[in-house]
Amino acid sequence: MGFIADSLNRIQPSATIAVSTKARQLKAAGRDVISLSAGEPDFDTPENIKAAAVQALAAGKTKYTDVDGIPELKAAIVRKFARDNGLDYKPSQISVGTGGKQVIYNALLATLNPGDEVILPAPCWVSYADIVLLAGATPVFAETTAQHGYRLKPDVLEAAITPKTKWLIFNSPSNPTGSAYSWDEMKLLTDVLLRHEHVWIMSDDIYEHLIYDGLKFCTPAQVEPGLFNRTLTVNGLSKAYCMTGWRLGYAGGPEPLINAMRKLQSQSTSNPCSITQWAAVEALDGPQDFIAQNNAKFVERRDLVVSMLNQAKGLSCPKPEGAFYVYPSCAGAIGKTSASGVAINTDEDFVTALLEEEGVAVVHGAAFAGSPAFRVSYATSKDVLEDACHRIQRFCGNLK
Ligand code: PMP
Ligand code: GLU
């Protein structure tokens, strides 16, 4: 037995962070690398939000705050849930943390015991399964397919539920596939969940505002109010408000759960950054029109990338409804050999060779429990995307 805790042996470092870090390092070393690996918008934080942070600093808002958020921010979050989602939370039902990731981590660590199961519609974001494993519980992947738009089918959900199921983690629009559910599609799932009273629902709504083609966002506790008392509705500022580095996420849920999350946070990070919290009040209460402007750009980029990737030999790329990711299958490349003689047996081989030979960084599907495929983040300019997609086309065209 070594010095490092056994629990750490159960998990992997975050693959999305690992690929983005590697791309940054290669670039710093002078390599011509295009990174389509980062899960963050390229747009800067809007000026009014930055100004609120400057003002908070000037006003000396530099002290510890309440562990899970200042009252002013909790009030703004209560208003946001009511305005955008028709959800009626009290301030005592709100938790604020250092990123959506910490909020999810707190909720899972505060509730999971060894033997508990957590259903994850796969492909899914890299961190869910590892946090579940860290807590000593078991991730149960419920498969979704490209044919069904990477949406979970009610019978697949039903079959995944056991007496040990504690949570279903739901993420629409999804990282990594970009797929999103309509109200009617979600209702079919909430009908199943209504029948299984021991299952809690964690809805990770972090891509809420990044939804396209007129599709209207919805969230489980809104679609089925009967689930409100066993749903944690998670959200954050990173994606829609272009605030990844500021680190702020929040959730609404039943008070006993929120209290348990606060207890855990009081023994780890304490409050999220005080200045960020004041900026978050402005983000949620201030003008929202920049979101639609950013989305218009995201749609153009998505359409460009989907069209160019579908012209690459051996790739097939669905057109998703939201987020800023596409998730092409590379099944047609498996079993081939790259221009420099590398055997492509897995999607990890594919992305590694693509980075080596063409300098394009993307994340392999295995990291998201969805192979053989890879995730492309299109949160960068059209020129860069065009260059990257040409390189991917060339890489695929050279496979033998
Ligand atoms: N959920 C999903 C699906 C994500 O993609 C991310 C982005 N890393 C997060 C949660 C957490 O984001 P943050 O901690 O920046 O709020
Ligand atoms: N969520 C983003 C991604 O999937 C950021 C990195 C991370 O936290 O995983 O790339």
Short mmCIF file of C-alpha atoms and ligand atoms in Angstrom, two decimals:
data_model
loop_
_atom_site.label_atom_id
_atom_site.label_comp_id
_atom_site.label_asym_id
_atom_site.label_seq_id
_atom_site.Cartn_x
_atom_site.Cartn_y
_atom_site.Cartn_z
CA MET A 1 0.00 0.00 0.00
CA GLY A 2 1.48 3.34 -1.05
CA PHE A 3 1.28 6.81 0.40
CA ILE A 4 -1.54 7.95 -1.88
CA ALA A 5 -5.08 7.05 -0.78
CA ASP A 6 -6.74 3.99 -2.33
CA SER A 7 -9.70 6.15 -3.35
CA LEU A 8 -7.42 8.03 -5.77
CA ASN A 9 -6.62 4.76 -7.54
CA ARG A 10 -10.27 4.43 -8.45
CA ILE A 11 -10.28 7.60 -10.55
CA GLN A 12 -8.52 9.13 -13.54
CA PRO A 13 -7.39 12.73 -13.99
CA SER A 14 -9.99 14.71 -15.97
CA ALA A 15 -9.36 13.81 -19.62
CA THR A 16 -10.80 17.08 -20.94
CA ILE A 17 -8.41 19.04 -18.74
CA ALA A 18 -5.52 16.69 -19.64
CA VAL A 19 -5.97 17.16 -23.41
CA SER A 20 -6.40 20.94 -23.11
CA THR A 21 -3.27 21.15 -20.93
CA LYS A 22 -1.25 19.05 -23.39
CA ALA A 23 -2.36 21.26 -26.30
CA ARG A 24 -1.38 24.40 -24.36
CA GLN A 25 2.05 22.92 -23.58
CA LEU A 26 2.69 21.92 -27.21
CA LYS A 27 1.72 25.41 -28.35
CA ALA A 28 4.01 27.00 -25.73
CA ALA A 29 6.83 24.80 -27.04
CA GLY A 30 6.31 26.28 -30.50
CA ARG A 31 4.27 23.51 -32.16
CA ASP A 32 1.56 24.50 -34.64
CA VAL A 33 -1.41 23.17 -32.65
CA ILE A 34 -5.11 23.98 -32.93
CA SER A 35 -6.97 23.07 -29.77
CA LEU A 36 -10.60 22.07 -30.16
CA SER A 37 -10.48 20.39 -26.78
CA ALA A 38 -11.47 23.08 -24.31
CA GLY A 39 -14.96 23.13 -22.88
CA GLU A 40 -15.14 26.89 -22.71
CA PRO A 41 -16.44 29.74 -24.86
CA ASP A 42 -13.79 31.82 -26.64
CA PHE A 43 -15.81 35.02 -25.95
CA ASP A 44 -14.68 37.33 -23.17
CA THR A 45 -16.84 37.98 -20.09
CA PRO A 46 -19.32 40.84 -20.83
CA GLU A 47 -18.16 44.30 -19.67
CA ASN A 48 -21.03 44.92 -17.24
CA ILE A 49 -20.07 41.76 -15.32
CA LYS A 50 -16.39 42.76 -15.19
CA ALA A 51 -17.43 46.24 -14.00
CA ALA A 52 -19.44 44.70 -11.15
CA ALA A 53 -16.31 42.83 -10.04
CA VAL A 54 -14.21 46.02 -10.16
CA GLN A 55 -16.86 47.77 -8.10
CA ALA A 56 -16.96 44.93 -5.56
CA LEU A 57 -13.18 45.17 -5.18
CA ALA A 58 -13.32 48.93 -4.73
CA ALA A 59 -16.06 48.53 -2.14
CA GLY A 60 -13.89 46.15 -0.13
CA LYS A 61 -15.96 43.02 -0.75
CA THR A 62 -12.83 41.05 -0.04
CA LYS A 63 -13.74 39.10 3.10
CA TYR A 64 -15.06 35.62 3.81
CA THR A 65 -18.75 35.31 3.06
CA ASP A 66 -21.43 32.82 4.08
CA VAL A 67 -20.13 29.38 3.06
CA ASP A 68 -22.65 28.67 0.32
CA GLY A 69 -23.26 32.16 -1.01
CA ILE A 70 -24.10 35.77 -0.10
CA PRO A 71 -27.84 36.46 0.42
CA GLU A 72 -27.83 38.89 -2.54
CA LEU A 73 -26.64 36.15 -4.90
CA LYS A 74 -29.03 33.57 -3.52
CA ALA A 75 -31.84 36.07 -4.12
CA ALA A 76 -30.68 36.59 -7.72
CA ILE A 77 -30.58 32.80 -8.23
CA VAL A 78 -34.10 32.45 -6.81
CA ARG A 79 -35.23 35.09 -9.35
CA LYS A 80 -33.39 33.29 -12.16
CA PHE A 81 -35.01 29.91 -11.42
CA ALA A 82 -38.45 31.54 -11.30
CA ARG A 83 -37.91 33.61 -14.46
CA ASP A 84 -36.23 31.06 -16.71
CA ASN A 85 -37.44 27.71 -15.39
CA GLY A 86 -40.73 28.31 -13.57
CA LEU A 87 -39.11 26.80 -10.45
CA ASP A 88 -40.01 28.24 -7.08
CA TYR A 89 -37.01 27.84 -4.75
CA LYS A 90 -36.51 29.57 -1.39
CA PRO A 91 -33.07 31.09 -0.57
CA SER A 92 -32.61 28.25 1.95
CA GLN A 93 -32.88 25.82 -0.98
CA ILE A 94 -29.96 27.38 -2.87
CA SER A 95 -26.30 26.34 -2.76
CA VAL A 96 -23.47 28.33 -4.37
CA GLY A 97 -20.04 26.82 -4.97
CA THR A 98 -16.76 27.26 -6.79
CA GLY A 99 -18.05 26.09 -10.17
CA GLY A 100 -20.78 23.70 -11.16
CA LYS A 101 -18.17 21.01 -10.69
CA GLN A 102 -17.90 21.66 -6.95
CA VAL A 103 -21.67 21.76 -6.56
CA ILE A 104 -21.98 18.36 -8.28
CA TYR A 105 -19.08 17.01 -6.23
CA ASN A 106 -20.64 18.24 -2.98
CA ALA A 107 -24.02 16.70 -3.81
CA LEU A 108 -22.55 13.31 -4.71
CA LEU A 109 -20.08 13.15 -1.81
CA ALA A 110 -22.81 14.26 0.59
CA THR A 111 -25.23 11.51 -0.45
CA LEU A 112 -23.43 8.42 -1.78
CA ASN A 113 -22.53 5.34 0.24
CA PRO A 114 -20.58 2.33 -1.03
CA GLY A 115 -22.92 0.12 -3.04
CA ASP A 116 -25.11 2.99 -4.24
CA GLU A 117 -25.59 3.28 -7.99
CA VAL A 118 -25.75 6.41 -10.14
CA ILE A 119 -27.23 6.20 -13.61
CA LEU A 120 -25.32 8.16 -16.25
CA PRO A 121 -26.78 8.42 -19.75
CA ALA A 122 -23.65 7.81 -21.87
CA PRO A 123 -21.78 9.41 -23.53
CA CYS A 124 -21.52 11.84 -20.63
CA TRP A 125 -19.20 14.44 -19.15
CA VAL A 126 -15.94 12.95 -17.90
CA SER A 127 -16.25 13.97 -14.25
CA TYR A 128 -19.55 12.36 -13.25
CA ALA A 129 -18.30 8.77 -13.16
CA ASP A 130 -15.05 9.63 -11.40
CA ILE A 131 -16.76 11.63 -8.66
CA VAL A 132 -19.16 8.72 -8.13
CA LEU A 133 -16.19 6.32 -7.93
CA LEU A 134 -14.36 8.62 -5.52
CA ALA A 135 -17.41 8.46 -3.24
CA GLY A 136 -17.14 4.65 -3.33
CA ALA A 137 -20.37 4.25 -5.32
CA THR A 138 -20.94 2.68 -8.74
CA PRO A 139 -21.61 4.48 -12.03
CA VAL A 140 -24.15 2.68 -14.22
CA PHE A 141 -23.94 3.78 -17.84
CA ALA A 142 -27.24 3.86 -19.72
CA GLU A 143 -26.34 3.85 -23.38
CA THR A 144 -27.66 6.38 -25.88
CA THR A 145 -27.02 6.19 -29.62
CA ALA A 146 -26.48 8.57 -32.51
CA GLN A 147 -29.58 7.13 -34.22
CA HIS A 148 -31.71 8.43 -31.35
CA GLY A 149 -29.90 11.77 -31.23
CA TYR A 150 -27.97 10.62 -28.13
CA ARG A 151 -31.18 10.91 -26.11
CA LEU A 152 -31.98 8.38 -23.40
CA LYS A 153 -34.91 6.12 -24.22
CA PRO A 154 -37.47 5.54 -21.44
CA ASP A 155 -37.11 1.74 -21.60
CA VAL A 156 -33.32 2.02 -21.28
CA LEU A 157 -33.76 4.24 -18.22
CA GLU A 158 -36.32 1.84 -16.73
CA ALA A 159 -33.96 -1.12 -17.23
CA ALA A 160 -31.05 0.72 -15.56
CA ILE A 161 -32.96 1.43 -12.33
CA THR A 162 -32.36 -1.01 -9.44
CA PRO A 163 -33.17 -0.83 -5.71
CA LYS A 164 -29.63 0.53 -5.27
CA THR A 165 -30.09 3.49 -7.65
CA LYS A 166 -29.61 6.75 -5.79
CA TRP A 167 -29.34 9.30 -8.59
CA LEU A 168 -29.89 9.78 -12.29
CA ILE A 169 -27.63 12.52 -13.64
CA PHE A 170 -29.24 14.31 -16.50
CA ASN A 171 -27.47 16.81 -18.79
CA SER A 172 -29.35 18.64 -21.54
CA PRO A 173 -27.88 20.15 -23.69
CA SER A 174 -25.18 17.57 -23.27
CA ASN A 175 -21.45 17.58 -22.95
CA PRO A 176 -20.06 15.87 -25.08
CA THR A 177 -22.79 15.28 -27.70
CA GLY A 178 -24.61 18.63 -27.73
CA SER A 179 -27.94 16.80 -27.80
CA ALA A 180 -30.93 18.33 -26.03
CA TYR A 181 -34.41 17.15 -25.09
CA SER A 182 -37.74 18.68 -26.02
CA TRP A 183 -40.44 18.94 -23.34
CA ASP A 184 -42.27 15.88 -24.70
CA GLU A 185 -39.11 13.78 -24.84
CA MET A 186 -38.24 14.73 -21.27
CA LYS A 187 -41.79 14.01 -20.09
CA LEU A 188 -41.40 10.37 -21.17
CA LEU A 189 -38.39 10.10 -18.86
CA THR A 190 -39.92 11.97 -15.92
CA ASP A 191 -42.94 9.60 -16.19
CA VAL A 192 -40.54 6.70 -15.56
CA LEU A 193 -38.86 8.54 -12.69
CA LEU A 194 -42.18 9.35 -11.04
CA ARG A 195 -42.75 5.60 -10.58
CA HIS A 196 -39.41 5.07 -8.81
CA GLU A 197 -39.64 7.15 -5.67
CA HIS A 198 -36.20 6.24 -4.33
CA VAL A 199 -34.38 7.74 -7.35
CA TRP A 200 -33.14 11.33 -7.11
CA ILE A 201 -32.56 13.46 -10.18
CA MET A 202 -29.54 15.68 -10.65
CA SER A 203 -30.16 17.91 -13.63
CA ASP A 204 -26.94 19.53 -14.85
CA ASP A 205 -28.32 22.53 -16.75
CA ILE A 206 -25.02 24.29 -17.29
CA TYR A 207 -25.61 24.54 -21.09
CA GLU A 208 -29.21 25.79 -20.61
CA HIS A 209 -28.81 28.97 -22.65
CA LEU A 210 -26.77 27.38 -25.45
CA ILE A 211 -29.69 25.84 -27.33
CA TYR A 212 -30.43 26.40 -31.01
CA ASP A 213 -32.87 26.05 -33.89
CA GLY A 214 -35.80 27.31 -31.81
CA LEU A 215 -35.72 24.38 -29.38
CA LYS A 216 -36.94 25.49 -25.96
CA PHE A 217 -34.91 24.48 -22.91
CA CYS A 218 -36.65 22.54 -20.15
CA THR A 219 -35.53 20.89 -16.92
CA PRO A 220 -37.00 17.83 -15.12
CA ALA A 221 -38.48 19.55 -12.04
CA GLN A 222 -40.27 21.96 -14.40
CA VAL A 223 -41.58 19.25 -16.72
CA GLU A 224 -42.76 17.11 -13.78
CA PRO A 225 -43.41 19.15 -10.60
CA GLY A 226 -43.96 15.82 -8.81
CA LEU A 227 -40.17 15.37 -8.94
CA PHE A 228 -39.34 18.77 -7.40
CA ASN A 229 -38.76 17.34 -3.91
CA ARG A 230 -36.12 14.89 -5.14
CA THR A 231 -34.39 16.96 -7.81
CA LEU A 232 -31.21 19.00 -7.59
CA THR A 233 -31.19 21.56 -10.39
CA VAL A 234 -27.56 22.49 -11.08
CA ASN A 235 -26.41 25.45 -13.13
CA GLY A 236 -23.48 27.83 -13.39
CA LEU A 237 -22.02 30.89 -15.03
CA SER A 238 -19.09 29.31 -16.88
CA LYS A 239 -20.67 28.61 -20.25
CA ALA A 240 -23.43 31.10 -21.12
CA TYR A 241 -21.78 34.01 -19.28
CA CYS A 242 -18.27 33.20 -20.53
CA MET A 243 -16.94 33.03 -16.96
CA THR A 244 -15.06 29.72 -16.81
CA GLY A 245 -12.11 31.21 -14.91
CA TRP A 246 -14.25 33.00 -12.32
CA ARG A 247 -15.46 29.68 -10.83
CA LEU A 248 -19.09 29.95 -9.91
CA GLY A 249 -21.85 27.35 -9.94
CA TYR A 250 -25.09 26.92 -8.03
CA ALA A 251 -28.00 24.60 -7.43
CA GLY A 252 -31.54 24.54 -6.14
CA GLY A 253 -32.83 21.55 -4.20
CA PRO A 254 -34.44 20.23 -1.01
CA GLU A 255 -33.15 21.86 2.17
CA PRO A 256 -31.69 18.76 3.87
CA LEU A 257 -29.53 18.13 0.79
CA ILE A 258 -28.51 21.80 0.52
CA ASN A 259 -27.57 21.76 4.24
CA ALA A 260 -25.44 18.63 3.78
CA MET A 261 -23.66 20.23 0.82
CA ARG A 262 -22.95 23.35 2.89
CA LYS A 263 -21.52 21.19 5.71
CA LEU A 264 -19.11 19.51 3.28
CA GLN A 265 -18.12 22.82 1.65
CA SER A 266 -17.50 24.36 5.11
CA GLN A 267 -14.77 21.75 5.56
CA SER A 268 -13.17 22.20 2.14
CA THR A 269 -13.15 25.50 0.23
CA SER A 270 -15.54 27.62 2.37
CA ASN A 271 -17.17 30.35 0.26
CA PRO A 272 -16.64 30.84 -3.48
CA CYS A 273 -14.61 33.97 -4.31
CA SER A 274 -16.41 37.02 -2.85
CA ILE A 275 -15.69 39.19 -5.90
CA THR A 276 -16.98 36.53 -8.28
CA GLN A 277 -20.19 36.31 -6.26
CA TRP A 278 -20.90 40.03 -6.71
CA ALA A 279 -20.15 39.74 -10.43
CA ALA A 280 -22.56 36.79 -10.55
CA VAL A 281 -25.39 38.95 -9.18
CA GLU A 282 -24.85 41.31 -12.13
CA ALA A 283 -24.59 38.39 -14.58
CA LEU A 284 -27.94 36.95 -13.52
CA ASP A 285 -29.81 40.25 -13.03
CA GLY A 286 -28.19 42.29 -15.82
CA PRO A 287 -28.80 42.34 -19.60
CA GLN A 288 -28.97 38.92 -21.23
CA ASP A 289 -28.97 39.94 -24.91
CA PHE A 290 -25.31 39.04 -25.51
CA ILE A 291 -26.30 35.37 -25.13
CA ALA A 292 -28.40 35.45 -28.31
CA GLN A 293 -25.57 37.26 -30.13
CA ASN A 294 -23.06 34.60 -29.07
CA ASN A 295 -25.50 31.83 -29.99
CA ALA A 296 -25.86 33.17 -33.54
CA LYS A 297 -22.09 32.72 -33.90
CA PHE A 298 -22.18 29.26 -32.31
CA VAL A 299 -24.84 28.13 -34.80
CA GLU A 300 -22.75 29.28 -37.80
CA ARG A 301 -19.74 27.47 -36.40
CA ARG A 302 -21.68 24.31 -35.64
CA ASP A 303 -23.06 24.18 -39.17
CA LEU A 304 -19.60 24.72 -40.67
CA VAL A 305 -17.99 22.01 -38.54
CA VAL A 306 -20.77 19.44 -39.05
CA SER A 307 -20.64 19.93 -42.80
CA MET A 308 -16.84 19.74 -43.02
CA LEU A 309 -16.53 16.71 -40.72
CA ASN A 310 -19.15 14.83 -42.70
CA GLN A 311 -16.91 15.33 -45.74
CA ALA A 312 -14.02 13.57 -43.95
CA LYS A 313 -13.54 9.95 -44.98
CA GLY A 314 -14.76 7.52 -42.30
CA LEU A 315 -16.42 10.15 -40.09
CA SER A 316 -20.10 10.64 -39.46
CA CYS A 317 -21.19 13.71 -37.52
CA PRO A 318 -24.73 14.30 -36.22
CA LYS A 319 -25.97 17.91 -35.98
CA PRO A 320 -26.72 18.58 -32.30
CA GLU A 321 -29.20 21.02 -30.77
CA GLY A 322 -27.02 22.74 -28.19
CA ALA A 323 -23.80 23.38 -26.22
CA PHE A 324 -20.67 24.02 -28.34
CA TYR A 325 -19.65 20.46 -29.06
CA VAL A 326 -20.11 18.02 -31.89
CA TYR A 327 -19.48 14.32 -31.44
CA PRO A 328 -18.53 12.58 -34.69
CA SER A 329 -18.24 8.81 -34.88
CA CYS A 330 -14.85 7.62 -36.14
CA ALA A 331 -15.98 4.00 -36.57
CA GLY A 332 -14.93 4.20 -40.22
CA ALA A 333 -11.33 4.94 -39.21
CA ILE A 334 -10.89 2.06 -36.76
CA GLY A 335 -8.66 -0.75 -38.06
CA LYS A 336 -6.80 1.60 -40.42
CA THR A 337 -3.23 2.92 -40.35
CA SER A 338 -2.26 6.60 -40.33
CA ALA A 339 0.10 8.31 -42.79
CA SER A 340 3.01 7.86 -40.37
CA GLY A 341 2.20 4.20 -39.80
CA VAL A 342 0.26 4.33 -36.52
CA ALA A 343 -2.42 1.63 -36.13
CA ILE A 344 -5.79 3.19 -35.28
CA ASN A 345 -7.45 0.60 -33.05
CA THR A 346 -9.34 2.91 -30.69
CA ASP A 347 -10.63 6.46 -30.64
CA GLU A 348 -7.74 7.30 -28.33
CA ASP A 349 -5.31 6.10 -31.04
CA PHE A 350 -7.23 8.30 -33.48
CA VAL A 351 -6.98 11.50 -31.44
CA THR A 352 -3.35 10.87 -30.45
CA ALA A 353 -2.29 10.38 -34.08
CA LEU A 354 -4.37 13.37 -35.18
CA LEU A 355 -2.54 15.56 -32.66
CA GLU A 356 0.89 14.18 -33.63
CA GLU A 357 0.42 14.32 -37.38
CA GLU A 358 -1.86 17.30 -37.97
CA GLY A 359 -1.63 19.27 -34.72
CA VAL A 360 -5.37 19.18 -33.94
CA ALA A 361 -6.36 18.47 -30.33
CA VAL A 362 -9.77 16.86 -29.68
CA VAL A 363 -10.95 14.56 -26.86
CA HIS A 364 -11.41 10.81 -27.40
CA GLY A 365 -14.87 9.32 -26.91
CA ALA A 366 -13.68 6.68 -24.42
CA ALA A 367 -13.21 9.49 -21.86
CA PHE A 368 -16.97 10.14 -22.13
CA ALA A 369 -17.93 6.43 -22.16
CA GLY A 370 -18.96 6.67 -25.81
CA SER A 371 -16.67 4.98 -28.36
CA PRO A 372 -15.54 5.08 -31.10
CA ALA A 373 -16.00 8.83 -31.43
CA PHE A 374 -14.39 12.10 -30.42
CA ARG A 375 -15.51 15.47 -29.12
CA VAL A 376 -14.86 18.67 -31.02
CA SER A 377 -15.41 21.98 -29.25
CA TYR A 378 -16.33 24.62 -31.82
CA ALA A 379 -15.92 27.54 -29.40
CA THR A 380 -13.36 29.23 -31.62
CA SER A 381 -13.31 31.39 -34.76
CA LYS A 382 -14.54 30.12 -38.14
CA ASP A 383 -11.10 30.59 -39.69
CA VAL A 384 -9.50 28.38 -37.07
CA LEU A 385 -12.31 25.83 -37.35
CA GLU A 386 -11.94 25.70 -41.13
CA ASP A 387 -8.19 25.14 -40.85
CA ALA A 388 -8.72 22.42 -38.22
CA CYS A 389 -11.42 20.64 -40.23
CA HIS A 390 -9.20 20.67 -43.34
CA ARG A 391 -6.48 19.03 -41.27
CA ILE A 392 -8.95 16.42 -39.96
CA GLN A 393 -10.12 15.75 -43.54
CA ARG A 394 -6.50 15.32 -44.65
CA PHE A 395 -5.74 13.00 -41.71
CA CYS A 396 -8.78 10.84 -42.47
CA GLY A 397 -8.08 10.90 -46.21
CA ASN A 398 -4.59 9.52 -45.56
CA LEU A 399 -5.79 6.56 -43.49
CA LYS A 400 -5.14 3.22 -45.20
N1 PMP B 1 -21.15 20.06 -16.15
C1 PMP B 1 -20.79 19.93 -17.43
C2 PMP B 1 -21.60 19.05 -18.30
C3 PMP B 1 -19.69 20.61 -17.93
O1 PMP B 1 -19.34 20.48 -19.20
C4 PMP B 1 -18.95 21.44 -17.06
C5 PMP B 1 -17.76 22.16 -17.63
N2 PMP B 1 -16.57 21.69 -17.19
C6 PMP B 1 -19.35 21.52 -15.73
C7 PMP B 1 -20.46 20.82 -15.30
C8 PMP B 1 -18.65 22.33 -14.69
O2 PMP B 1 -18.35 23.60 -15.06
P1 PMP B 1 -17.86 24.68 -14.01
O3 PMP B 1 -17.24 23.97 -12.87
O4 PMP B 1 -16.92 25.53 -14.77
O5 PMP B 1 -19.09 25.42 -13.58
N1 GLU B 2 -16.34 20.98 -18.81
C1 GLU B 2 -15.30 21.40 -19.68
C2 GLU B 2 -14.95 20.27 -20.62
O1 GLU B 2 -15.65 19.29 -20.65
C3 GLU B 2 -14.10 21.96 -18.94
C4 GLU B 2 -13.10 20.98 -18.43
C5 GLU B 2 -13.68 20.13 -17.35
O2 GLU B 2 -13.89 20.63 -16.26
O3 GLU B 2 -13.96 18.98 -17.68
O4 GLU B 2 -14.03 20.38 -21.37
#
